[in-house]
CSV table of N, CA, C and O and ligand atoms in Angstrom, one decimal:
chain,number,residue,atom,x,y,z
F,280,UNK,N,-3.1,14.5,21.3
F,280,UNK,CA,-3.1,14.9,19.9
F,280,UNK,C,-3.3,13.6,19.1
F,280,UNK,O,-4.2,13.4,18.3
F,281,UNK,N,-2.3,12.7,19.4
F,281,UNK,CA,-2.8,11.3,18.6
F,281,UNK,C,-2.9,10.4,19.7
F,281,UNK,O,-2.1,10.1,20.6
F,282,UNK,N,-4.2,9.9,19.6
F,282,UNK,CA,-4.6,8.8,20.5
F,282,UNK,C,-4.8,7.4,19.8
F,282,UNK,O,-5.4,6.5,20.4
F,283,UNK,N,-4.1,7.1,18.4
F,283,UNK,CA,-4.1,6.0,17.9
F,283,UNK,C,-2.1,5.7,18.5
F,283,UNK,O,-1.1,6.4,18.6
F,284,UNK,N,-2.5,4.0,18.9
F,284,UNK,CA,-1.2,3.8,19.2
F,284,UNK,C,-0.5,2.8,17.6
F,284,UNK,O,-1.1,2.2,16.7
F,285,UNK,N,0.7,3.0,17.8
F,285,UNK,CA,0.6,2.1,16.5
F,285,UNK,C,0.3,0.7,16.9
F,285,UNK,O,0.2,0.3,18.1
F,286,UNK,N,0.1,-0.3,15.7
F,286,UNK,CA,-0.6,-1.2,15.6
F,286,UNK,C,0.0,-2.3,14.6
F,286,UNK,O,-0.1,-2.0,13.4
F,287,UNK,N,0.5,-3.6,15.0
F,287,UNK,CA,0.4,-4.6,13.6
F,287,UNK,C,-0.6,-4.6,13.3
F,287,UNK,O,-1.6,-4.3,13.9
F,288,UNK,N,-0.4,-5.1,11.9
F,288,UNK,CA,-1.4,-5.4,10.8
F,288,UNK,C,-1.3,-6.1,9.6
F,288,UNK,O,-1.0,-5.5,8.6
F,289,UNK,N,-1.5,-7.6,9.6
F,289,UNK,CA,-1.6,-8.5,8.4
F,289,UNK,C,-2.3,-8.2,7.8
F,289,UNK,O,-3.3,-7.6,8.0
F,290,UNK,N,-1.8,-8.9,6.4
F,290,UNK,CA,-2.7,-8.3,5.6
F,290,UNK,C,-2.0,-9.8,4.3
F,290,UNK,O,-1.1,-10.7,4.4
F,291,UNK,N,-3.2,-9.2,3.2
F,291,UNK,CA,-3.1,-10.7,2.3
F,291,UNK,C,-3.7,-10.3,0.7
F,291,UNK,O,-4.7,-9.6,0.5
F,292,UNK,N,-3.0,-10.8,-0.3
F,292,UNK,CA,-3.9,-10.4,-1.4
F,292,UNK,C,-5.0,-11.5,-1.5
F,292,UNK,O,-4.9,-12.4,-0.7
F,293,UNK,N,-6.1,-11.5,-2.5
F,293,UNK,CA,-7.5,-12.6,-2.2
F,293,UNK,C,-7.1,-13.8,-2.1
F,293,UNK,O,-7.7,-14.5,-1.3
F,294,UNK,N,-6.2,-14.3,-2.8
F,294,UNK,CA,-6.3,-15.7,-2.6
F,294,UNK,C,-5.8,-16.0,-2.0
F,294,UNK,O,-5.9,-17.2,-1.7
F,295,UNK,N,-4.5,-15.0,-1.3
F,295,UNK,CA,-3.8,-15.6,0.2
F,295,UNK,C,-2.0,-16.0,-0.5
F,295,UNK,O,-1.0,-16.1,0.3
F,296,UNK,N,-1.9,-16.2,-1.5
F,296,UNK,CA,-0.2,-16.0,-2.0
F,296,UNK,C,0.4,-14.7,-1.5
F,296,UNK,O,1.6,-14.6,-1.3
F,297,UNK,N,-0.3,-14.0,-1.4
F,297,UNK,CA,0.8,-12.9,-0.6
F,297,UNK,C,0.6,-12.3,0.5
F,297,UNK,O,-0.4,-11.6,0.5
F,298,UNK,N,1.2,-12.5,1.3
F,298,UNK,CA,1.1,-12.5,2.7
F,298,UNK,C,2.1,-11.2,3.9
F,298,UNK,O,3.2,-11.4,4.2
F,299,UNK,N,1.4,-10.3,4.1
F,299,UNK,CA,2.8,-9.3,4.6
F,299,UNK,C,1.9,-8.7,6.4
F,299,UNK,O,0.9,-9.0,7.1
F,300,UNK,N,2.8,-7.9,6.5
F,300,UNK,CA,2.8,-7.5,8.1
F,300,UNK,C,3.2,-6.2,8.0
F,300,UNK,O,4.2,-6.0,7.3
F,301,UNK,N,2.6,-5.1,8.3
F,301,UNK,CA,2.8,-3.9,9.1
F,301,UNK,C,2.5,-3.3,10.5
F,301,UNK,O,1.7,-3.4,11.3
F,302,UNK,N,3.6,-2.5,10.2
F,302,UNK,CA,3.2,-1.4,11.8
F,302,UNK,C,2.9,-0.3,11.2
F,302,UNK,O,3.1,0.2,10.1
F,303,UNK,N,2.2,0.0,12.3
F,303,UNK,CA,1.7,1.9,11.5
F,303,UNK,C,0.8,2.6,12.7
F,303,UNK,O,0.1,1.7,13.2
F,304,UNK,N,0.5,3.9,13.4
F,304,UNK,CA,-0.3,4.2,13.7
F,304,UNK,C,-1.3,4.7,13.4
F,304,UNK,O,-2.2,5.2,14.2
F,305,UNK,N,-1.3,4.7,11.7
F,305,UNK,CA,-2.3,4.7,10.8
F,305,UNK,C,-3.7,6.4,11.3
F,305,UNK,O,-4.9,6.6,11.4
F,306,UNK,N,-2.3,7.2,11.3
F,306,UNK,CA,-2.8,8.1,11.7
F,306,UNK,C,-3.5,8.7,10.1
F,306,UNK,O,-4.6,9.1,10.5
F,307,UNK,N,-3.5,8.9,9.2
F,307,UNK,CA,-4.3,9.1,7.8
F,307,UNK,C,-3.9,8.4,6.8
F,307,UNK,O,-2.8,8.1,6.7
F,308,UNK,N,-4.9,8.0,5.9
F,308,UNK,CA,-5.0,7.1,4.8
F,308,UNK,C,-5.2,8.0,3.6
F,308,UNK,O,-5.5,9.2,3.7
F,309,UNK,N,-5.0,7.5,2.5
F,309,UNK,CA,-4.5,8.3,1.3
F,309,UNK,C,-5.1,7.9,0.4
F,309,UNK,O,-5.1,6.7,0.3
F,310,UNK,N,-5.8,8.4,-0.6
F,310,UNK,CA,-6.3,8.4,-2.1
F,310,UNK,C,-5.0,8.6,-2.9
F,310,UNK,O,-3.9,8.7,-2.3
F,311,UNK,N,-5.1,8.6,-4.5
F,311,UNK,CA,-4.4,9.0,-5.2
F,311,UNK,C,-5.0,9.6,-6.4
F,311,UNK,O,-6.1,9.1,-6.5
F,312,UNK,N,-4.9,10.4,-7.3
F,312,UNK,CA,-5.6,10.2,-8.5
F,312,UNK,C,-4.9,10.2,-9.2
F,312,UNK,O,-5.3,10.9,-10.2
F,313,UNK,N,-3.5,9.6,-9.4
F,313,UNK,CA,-2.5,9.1,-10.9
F,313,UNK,C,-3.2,8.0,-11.0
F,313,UNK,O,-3.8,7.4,-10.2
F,314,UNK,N,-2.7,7.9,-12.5
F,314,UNK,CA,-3.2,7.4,-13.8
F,314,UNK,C,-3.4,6.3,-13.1
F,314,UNK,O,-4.6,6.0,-12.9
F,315,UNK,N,-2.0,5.2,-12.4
F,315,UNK,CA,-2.9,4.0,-12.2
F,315,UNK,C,-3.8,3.5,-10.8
F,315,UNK,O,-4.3,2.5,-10.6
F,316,UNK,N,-3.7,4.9,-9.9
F,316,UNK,CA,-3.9,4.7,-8.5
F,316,UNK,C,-5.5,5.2,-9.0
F,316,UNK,O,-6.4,4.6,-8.2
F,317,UNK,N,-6.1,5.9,-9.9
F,317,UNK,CA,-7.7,5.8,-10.2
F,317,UNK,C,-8.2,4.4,-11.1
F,317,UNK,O,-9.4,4.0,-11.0
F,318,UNK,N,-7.5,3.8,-11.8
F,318,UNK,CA,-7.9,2.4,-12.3
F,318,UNK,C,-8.0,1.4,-11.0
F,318,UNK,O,-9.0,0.8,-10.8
F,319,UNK,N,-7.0,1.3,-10.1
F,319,UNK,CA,-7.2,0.6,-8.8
F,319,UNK,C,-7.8,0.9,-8.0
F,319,UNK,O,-8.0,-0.1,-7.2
F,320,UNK,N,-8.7,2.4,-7.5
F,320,UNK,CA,-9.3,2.6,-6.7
F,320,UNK,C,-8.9,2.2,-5.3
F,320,UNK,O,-9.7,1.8,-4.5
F,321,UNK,N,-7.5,2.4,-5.1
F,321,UNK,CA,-6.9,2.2,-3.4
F,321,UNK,C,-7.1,3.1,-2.6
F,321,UNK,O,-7.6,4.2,-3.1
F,322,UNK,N,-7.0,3.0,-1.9
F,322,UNK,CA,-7.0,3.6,-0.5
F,322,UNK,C,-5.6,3.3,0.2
F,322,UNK,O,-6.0,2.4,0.9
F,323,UNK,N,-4.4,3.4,0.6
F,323,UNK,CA,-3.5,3.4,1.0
F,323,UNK,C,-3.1,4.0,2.3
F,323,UNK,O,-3.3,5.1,2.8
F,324,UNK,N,-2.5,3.1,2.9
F,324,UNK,CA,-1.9,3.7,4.5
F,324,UNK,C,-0.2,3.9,3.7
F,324,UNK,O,0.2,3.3,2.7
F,325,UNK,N,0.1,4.6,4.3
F,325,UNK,CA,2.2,4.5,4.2
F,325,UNK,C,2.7,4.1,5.0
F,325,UNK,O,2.1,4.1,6.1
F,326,UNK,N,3.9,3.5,5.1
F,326,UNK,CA,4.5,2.5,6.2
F,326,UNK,C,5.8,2.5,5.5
F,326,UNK,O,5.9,2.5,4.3
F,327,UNK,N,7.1,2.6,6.8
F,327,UNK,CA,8.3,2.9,6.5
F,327,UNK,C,8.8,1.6,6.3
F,327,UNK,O,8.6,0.7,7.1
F,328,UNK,N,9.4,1.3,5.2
F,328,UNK,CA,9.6,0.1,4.6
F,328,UNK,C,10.7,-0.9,6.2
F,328,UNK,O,11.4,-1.9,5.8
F,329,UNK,N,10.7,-0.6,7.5
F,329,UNK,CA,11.3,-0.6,8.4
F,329,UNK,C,9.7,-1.7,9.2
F,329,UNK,O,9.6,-2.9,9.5
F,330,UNK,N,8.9,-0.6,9.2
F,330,UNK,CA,7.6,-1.3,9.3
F,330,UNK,C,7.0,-2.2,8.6
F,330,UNK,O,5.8,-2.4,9.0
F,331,UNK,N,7.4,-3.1,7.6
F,331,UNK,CA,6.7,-3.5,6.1
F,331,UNK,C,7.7,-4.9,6.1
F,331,UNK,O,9.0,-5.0,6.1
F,332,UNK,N,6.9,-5.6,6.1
F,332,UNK,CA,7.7,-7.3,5.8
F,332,UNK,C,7.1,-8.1,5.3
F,332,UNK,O,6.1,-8.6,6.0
F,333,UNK,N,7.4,-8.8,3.9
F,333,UNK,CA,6.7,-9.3,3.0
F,333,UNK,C,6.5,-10.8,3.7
F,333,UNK,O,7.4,-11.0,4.5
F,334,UNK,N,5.8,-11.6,3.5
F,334,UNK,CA,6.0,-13.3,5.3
F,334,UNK,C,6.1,-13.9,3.7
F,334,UNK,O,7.2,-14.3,3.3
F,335,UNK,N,5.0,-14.1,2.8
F,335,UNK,CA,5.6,-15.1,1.9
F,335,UNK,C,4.7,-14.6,0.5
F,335,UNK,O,3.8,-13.8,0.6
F,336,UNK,N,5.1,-15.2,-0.5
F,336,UNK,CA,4.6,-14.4,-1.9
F,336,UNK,C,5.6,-13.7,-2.5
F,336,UNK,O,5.4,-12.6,-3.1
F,337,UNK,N,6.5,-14.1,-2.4
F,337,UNK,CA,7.8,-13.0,-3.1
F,337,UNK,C,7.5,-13.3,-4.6
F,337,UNK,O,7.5,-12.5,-5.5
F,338,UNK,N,7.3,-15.1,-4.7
F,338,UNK,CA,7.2,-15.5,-6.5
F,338,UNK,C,6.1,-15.2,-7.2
F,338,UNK,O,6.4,-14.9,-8.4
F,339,UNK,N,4.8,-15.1,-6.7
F,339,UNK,CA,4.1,-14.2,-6.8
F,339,UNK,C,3.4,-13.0,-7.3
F,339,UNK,O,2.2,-12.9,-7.6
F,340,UNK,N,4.6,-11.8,-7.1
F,340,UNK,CA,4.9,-10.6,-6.9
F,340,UNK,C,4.9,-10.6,-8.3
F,340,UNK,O,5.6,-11.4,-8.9
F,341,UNK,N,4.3,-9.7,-9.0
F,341,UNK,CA,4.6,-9.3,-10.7
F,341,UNK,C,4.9,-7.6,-10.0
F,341,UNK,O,4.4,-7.2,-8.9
F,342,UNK,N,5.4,-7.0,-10.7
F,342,UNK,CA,6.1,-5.7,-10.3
F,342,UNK,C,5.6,-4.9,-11.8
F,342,UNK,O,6.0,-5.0,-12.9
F,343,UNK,N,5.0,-4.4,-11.4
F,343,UNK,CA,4.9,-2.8,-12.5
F,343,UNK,C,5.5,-1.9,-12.6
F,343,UNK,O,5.9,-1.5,-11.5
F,344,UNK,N,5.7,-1.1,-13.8
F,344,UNK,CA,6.6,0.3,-13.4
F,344,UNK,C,6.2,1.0,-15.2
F,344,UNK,O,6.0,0.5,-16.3
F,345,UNK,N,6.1,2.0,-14.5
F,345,UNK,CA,5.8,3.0,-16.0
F,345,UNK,C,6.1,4.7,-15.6
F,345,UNK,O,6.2,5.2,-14.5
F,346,UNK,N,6.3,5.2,-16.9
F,346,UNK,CA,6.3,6.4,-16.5
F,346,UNK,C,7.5,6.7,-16.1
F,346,UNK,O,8.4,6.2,-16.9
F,347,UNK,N,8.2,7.6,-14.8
F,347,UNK,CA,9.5,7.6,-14.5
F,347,UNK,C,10.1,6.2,-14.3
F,347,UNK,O,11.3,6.1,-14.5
F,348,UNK,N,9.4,5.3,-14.0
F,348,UNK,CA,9.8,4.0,-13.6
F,348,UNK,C,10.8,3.7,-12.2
F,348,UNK,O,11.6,2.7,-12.0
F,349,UNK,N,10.4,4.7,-11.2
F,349,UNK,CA,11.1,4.9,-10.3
F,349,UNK,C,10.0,4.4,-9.1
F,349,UNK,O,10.5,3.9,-8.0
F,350,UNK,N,8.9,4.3,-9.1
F,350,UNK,CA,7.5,3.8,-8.3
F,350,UNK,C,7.1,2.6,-8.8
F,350,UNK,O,6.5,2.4,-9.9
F,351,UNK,N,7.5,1.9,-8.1
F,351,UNK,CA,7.8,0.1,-8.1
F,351,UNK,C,6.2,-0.3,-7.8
F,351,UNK,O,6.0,-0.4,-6.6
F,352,UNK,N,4.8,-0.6,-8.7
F,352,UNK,CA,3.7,-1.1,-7.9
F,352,UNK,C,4.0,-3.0,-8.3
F,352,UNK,O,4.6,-3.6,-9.2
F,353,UNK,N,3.1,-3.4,-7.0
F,353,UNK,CA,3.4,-4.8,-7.3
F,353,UNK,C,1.6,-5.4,-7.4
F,353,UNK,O,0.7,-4.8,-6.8
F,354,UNK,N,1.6,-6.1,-7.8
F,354,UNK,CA,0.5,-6.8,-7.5
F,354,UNK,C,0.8,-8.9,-7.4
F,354,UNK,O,1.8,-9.5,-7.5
F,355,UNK,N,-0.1,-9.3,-7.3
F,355,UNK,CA,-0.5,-10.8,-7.1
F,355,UNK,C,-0.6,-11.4,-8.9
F,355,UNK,O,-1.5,-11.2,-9.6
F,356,UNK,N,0.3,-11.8,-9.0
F,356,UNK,CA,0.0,-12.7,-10.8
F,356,UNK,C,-0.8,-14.1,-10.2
F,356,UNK,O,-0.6,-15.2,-10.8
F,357,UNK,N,-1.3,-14.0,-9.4
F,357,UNK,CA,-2.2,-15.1,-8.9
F,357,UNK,C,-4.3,-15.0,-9.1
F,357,UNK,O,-5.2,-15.6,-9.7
F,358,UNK,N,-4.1,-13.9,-7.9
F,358,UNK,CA,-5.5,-13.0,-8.3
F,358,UNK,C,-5.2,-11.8,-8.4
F,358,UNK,O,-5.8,-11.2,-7.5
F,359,UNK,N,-4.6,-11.3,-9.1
F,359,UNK,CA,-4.4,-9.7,-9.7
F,359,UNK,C,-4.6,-8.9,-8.8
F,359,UNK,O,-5.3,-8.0,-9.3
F,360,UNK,N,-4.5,-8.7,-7.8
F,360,UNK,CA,-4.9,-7.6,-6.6
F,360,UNK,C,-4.0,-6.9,-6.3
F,360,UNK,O,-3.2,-7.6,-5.6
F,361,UNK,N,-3.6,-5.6,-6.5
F,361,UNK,CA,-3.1,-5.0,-6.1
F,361,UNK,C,-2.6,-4.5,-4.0
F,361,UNK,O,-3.3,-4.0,-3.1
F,362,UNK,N,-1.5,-4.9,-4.0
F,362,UNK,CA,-1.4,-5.5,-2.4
F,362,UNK,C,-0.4,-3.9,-1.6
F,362,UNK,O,-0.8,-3.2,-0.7
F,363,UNK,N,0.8,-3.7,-2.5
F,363,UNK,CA,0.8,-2.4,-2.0
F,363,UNK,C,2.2,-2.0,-3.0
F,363,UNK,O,2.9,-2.9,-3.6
F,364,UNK,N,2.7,-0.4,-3.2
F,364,UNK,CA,3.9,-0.4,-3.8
F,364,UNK,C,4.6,0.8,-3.1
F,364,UNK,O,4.5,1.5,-2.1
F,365,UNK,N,5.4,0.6,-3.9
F,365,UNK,CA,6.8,1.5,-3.5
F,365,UNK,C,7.2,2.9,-3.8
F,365,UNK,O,7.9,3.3,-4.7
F,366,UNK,N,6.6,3.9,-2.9
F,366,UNK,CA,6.2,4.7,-3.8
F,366,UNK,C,7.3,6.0,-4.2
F,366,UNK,O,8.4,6.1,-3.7
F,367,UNK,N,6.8,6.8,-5.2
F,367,UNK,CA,8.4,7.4,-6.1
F,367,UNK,C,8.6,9.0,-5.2
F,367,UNK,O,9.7,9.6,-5.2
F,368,UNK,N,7.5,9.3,-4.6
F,368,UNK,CA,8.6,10.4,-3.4
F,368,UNK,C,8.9,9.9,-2.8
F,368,UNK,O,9.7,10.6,-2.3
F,369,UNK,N,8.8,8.8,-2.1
F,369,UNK,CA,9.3,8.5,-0.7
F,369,UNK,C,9.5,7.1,-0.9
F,369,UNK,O,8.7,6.2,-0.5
F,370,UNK,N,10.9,6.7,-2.0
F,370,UNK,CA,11.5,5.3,-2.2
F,370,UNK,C,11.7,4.2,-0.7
F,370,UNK,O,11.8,3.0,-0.6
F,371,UNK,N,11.9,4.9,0.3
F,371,UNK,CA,12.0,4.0,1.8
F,371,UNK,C,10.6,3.7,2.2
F,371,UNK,O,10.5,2.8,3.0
F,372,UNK,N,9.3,4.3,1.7
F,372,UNK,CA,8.0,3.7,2.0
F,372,UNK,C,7.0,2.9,1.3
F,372,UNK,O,7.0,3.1,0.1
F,373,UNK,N,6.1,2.0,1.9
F,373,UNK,CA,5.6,1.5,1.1
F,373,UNK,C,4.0,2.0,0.9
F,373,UNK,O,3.5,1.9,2.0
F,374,UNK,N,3.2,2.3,0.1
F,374,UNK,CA,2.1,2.8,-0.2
F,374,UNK,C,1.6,1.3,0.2
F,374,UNK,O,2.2,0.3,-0.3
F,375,UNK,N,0.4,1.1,1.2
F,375,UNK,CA,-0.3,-0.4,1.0
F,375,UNK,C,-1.9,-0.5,1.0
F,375,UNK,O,-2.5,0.1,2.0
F,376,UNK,N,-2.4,-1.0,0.4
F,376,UNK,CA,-3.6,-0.9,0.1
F,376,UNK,C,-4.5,-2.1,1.3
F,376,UNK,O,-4.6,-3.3,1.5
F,377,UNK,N,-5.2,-0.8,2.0
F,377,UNK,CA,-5.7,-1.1,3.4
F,377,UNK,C,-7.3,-2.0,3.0
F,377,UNK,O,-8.0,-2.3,4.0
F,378,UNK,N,-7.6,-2.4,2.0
F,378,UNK,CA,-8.5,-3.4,1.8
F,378,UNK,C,-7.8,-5.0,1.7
F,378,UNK,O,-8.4,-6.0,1.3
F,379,UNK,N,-6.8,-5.1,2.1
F,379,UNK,CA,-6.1,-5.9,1.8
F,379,UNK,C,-5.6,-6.3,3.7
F,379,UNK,O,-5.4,-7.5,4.0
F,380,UNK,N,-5.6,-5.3,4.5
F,380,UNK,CA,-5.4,-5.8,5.5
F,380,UNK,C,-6.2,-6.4,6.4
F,380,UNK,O,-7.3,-5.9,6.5
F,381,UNK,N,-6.1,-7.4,7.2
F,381,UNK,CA,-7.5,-8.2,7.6
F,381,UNK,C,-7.7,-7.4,8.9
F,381,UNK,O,-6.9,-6.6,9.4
F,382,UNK,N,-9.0,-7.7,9.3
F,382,UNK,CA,-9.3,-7.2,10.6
F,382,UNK,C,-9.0,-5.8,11.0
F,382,UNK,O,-8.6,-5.5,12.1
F,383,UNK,N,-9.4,-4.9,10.0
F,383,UNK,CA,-8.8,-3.6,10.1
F,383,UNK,C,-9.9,-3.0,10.0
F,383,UNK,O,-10.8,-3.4,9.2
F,384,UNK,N,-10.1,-1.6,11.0
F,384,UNK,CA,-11.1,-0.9,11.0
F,384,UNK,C,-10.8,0.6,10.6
F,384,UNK,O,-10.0,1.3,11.2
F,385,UNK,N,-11.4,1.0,9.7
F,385,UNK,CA,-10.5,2.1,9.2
F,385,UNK,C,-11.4,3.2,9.4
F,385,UNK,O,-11.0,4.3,9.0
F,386,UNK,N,-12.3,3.1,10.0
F,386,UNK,CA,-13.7,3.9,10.6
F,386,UNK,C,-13.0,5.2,11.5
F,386,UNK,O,-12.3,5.1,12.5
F,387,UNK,N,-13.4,6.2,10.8
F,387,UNK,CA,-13.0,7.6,11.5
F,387,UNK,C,-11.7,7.9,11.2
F,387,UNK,O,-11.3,9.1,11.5
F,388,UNK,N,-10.8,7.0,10.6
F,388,UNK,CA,-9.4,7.8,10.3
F,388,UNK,C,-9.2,9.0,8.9
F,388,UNK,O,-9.2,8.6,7.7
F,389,UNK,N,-8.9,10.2,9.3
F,389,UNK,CA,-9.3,10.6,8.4
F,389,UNK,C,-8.4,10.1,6.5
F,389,UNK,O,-7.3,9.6,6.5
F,390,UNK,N,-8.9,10.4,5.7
F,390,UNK,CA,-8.6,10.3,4.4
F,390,UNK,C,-7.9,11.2,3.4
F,390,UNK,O,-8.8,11.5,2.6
F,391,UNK,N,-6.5,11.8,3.1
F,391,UNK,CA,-6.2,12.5,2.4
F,391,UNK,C,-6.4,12.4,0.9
F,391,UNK,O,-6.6,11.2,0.5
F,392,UNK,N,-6.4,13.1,0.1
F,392,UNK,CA,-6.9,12.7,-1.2
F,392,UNK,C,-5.1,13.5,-1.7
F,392,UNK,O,-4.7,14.6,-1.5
F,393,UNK,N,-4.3,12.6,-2.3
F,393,UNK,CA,-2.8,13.1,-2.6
F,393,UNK,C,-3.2,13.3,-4.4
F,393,UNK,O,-3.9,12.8,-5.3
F,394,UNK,N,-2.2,14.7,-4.3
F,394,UNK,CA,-2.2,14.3,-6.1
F,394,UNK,C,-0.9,13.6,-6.7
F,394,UNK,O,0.3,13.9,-6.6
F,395,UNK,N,-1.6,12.7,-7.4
F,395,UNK,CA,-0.2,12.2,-8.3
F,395,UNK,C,-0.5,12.6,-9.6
F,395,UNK,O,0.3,12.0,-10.2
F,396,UNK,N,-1.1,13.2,-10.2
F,396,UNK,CA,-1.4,13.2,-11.5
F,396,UNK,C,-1.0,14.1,-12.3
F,396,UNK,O,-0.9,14.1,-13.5
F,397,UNK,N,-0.5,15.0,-11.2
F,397,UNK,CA,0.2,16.3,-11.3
F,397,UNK,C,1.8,15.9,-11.8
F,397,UNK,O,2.5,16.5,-12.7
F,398,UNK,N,2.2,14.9,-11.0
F,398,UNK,CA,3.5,14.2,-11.0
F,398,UNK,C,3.9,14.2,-12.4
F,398,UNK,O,5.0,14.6,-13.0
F,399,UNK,N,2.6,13.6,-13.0
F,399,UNK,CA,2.9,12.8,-14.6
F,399,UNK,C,3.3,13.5,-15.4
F,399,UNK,O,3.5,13.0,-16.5
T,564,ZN,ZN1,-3.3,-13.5,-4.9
């Protein structure tokens, strides 16, 4: 049924200040279309914040929050790239934006399109 095993996966925002590691077997990746997941245009894997360890860039880290203010996004105050956030149904996971992970082939996994907009 699932023949992806899980897998580490580094990952980095552009200029390289933020630096993190996941596990995942990155069995489906995720769209969003709330308000700010269509200005970012991510693509997102989820990963249990168990899986998810930030290596360095904590100072870095500018934190957004709007709206309920319960969905923590972070991005790079360095090169503004959105790296991954916290997301508001599921506070133990982290939403992370799989353009951001290096050496990653995302070819054939399928793609859910989630609604957040609905949320708002
Ligand atoms: Zn950066």
């Amino acid at each position: 049924m699932n023949n992806r095993s899980s897998k580490k996966c580094s990952g980095s925002c552009h200029c390289g200040a933020v630096q993190f590691e996941i596990t995942s077997d990155f069995e489906e990746l995720t769209t969003c279309d709330c308000s700010i997941c269509r200005l970012k245009n991510a693509v997102m894997v989820k990963v249990h914040e168990s899986d998810f360890k930030l290596l360095t860039g904590e100072e870095q880290l500018t934190e957004y929050q709007f709206h309920t203010m319960t969905a923590r996004h972070f991005f790079c105050n360095v090169c503004g790239i959105y790296t991954f956030h916290n997301k508001r149904v599921a506070p133990d996971s982290y939403g992370v934006n799989i353009f951001c992970l290096k050496e990653f082939d995302y070819e054939g996994i399928p793609v859910r399109q989630t609604v957040g907009a609905g949320m708002e």
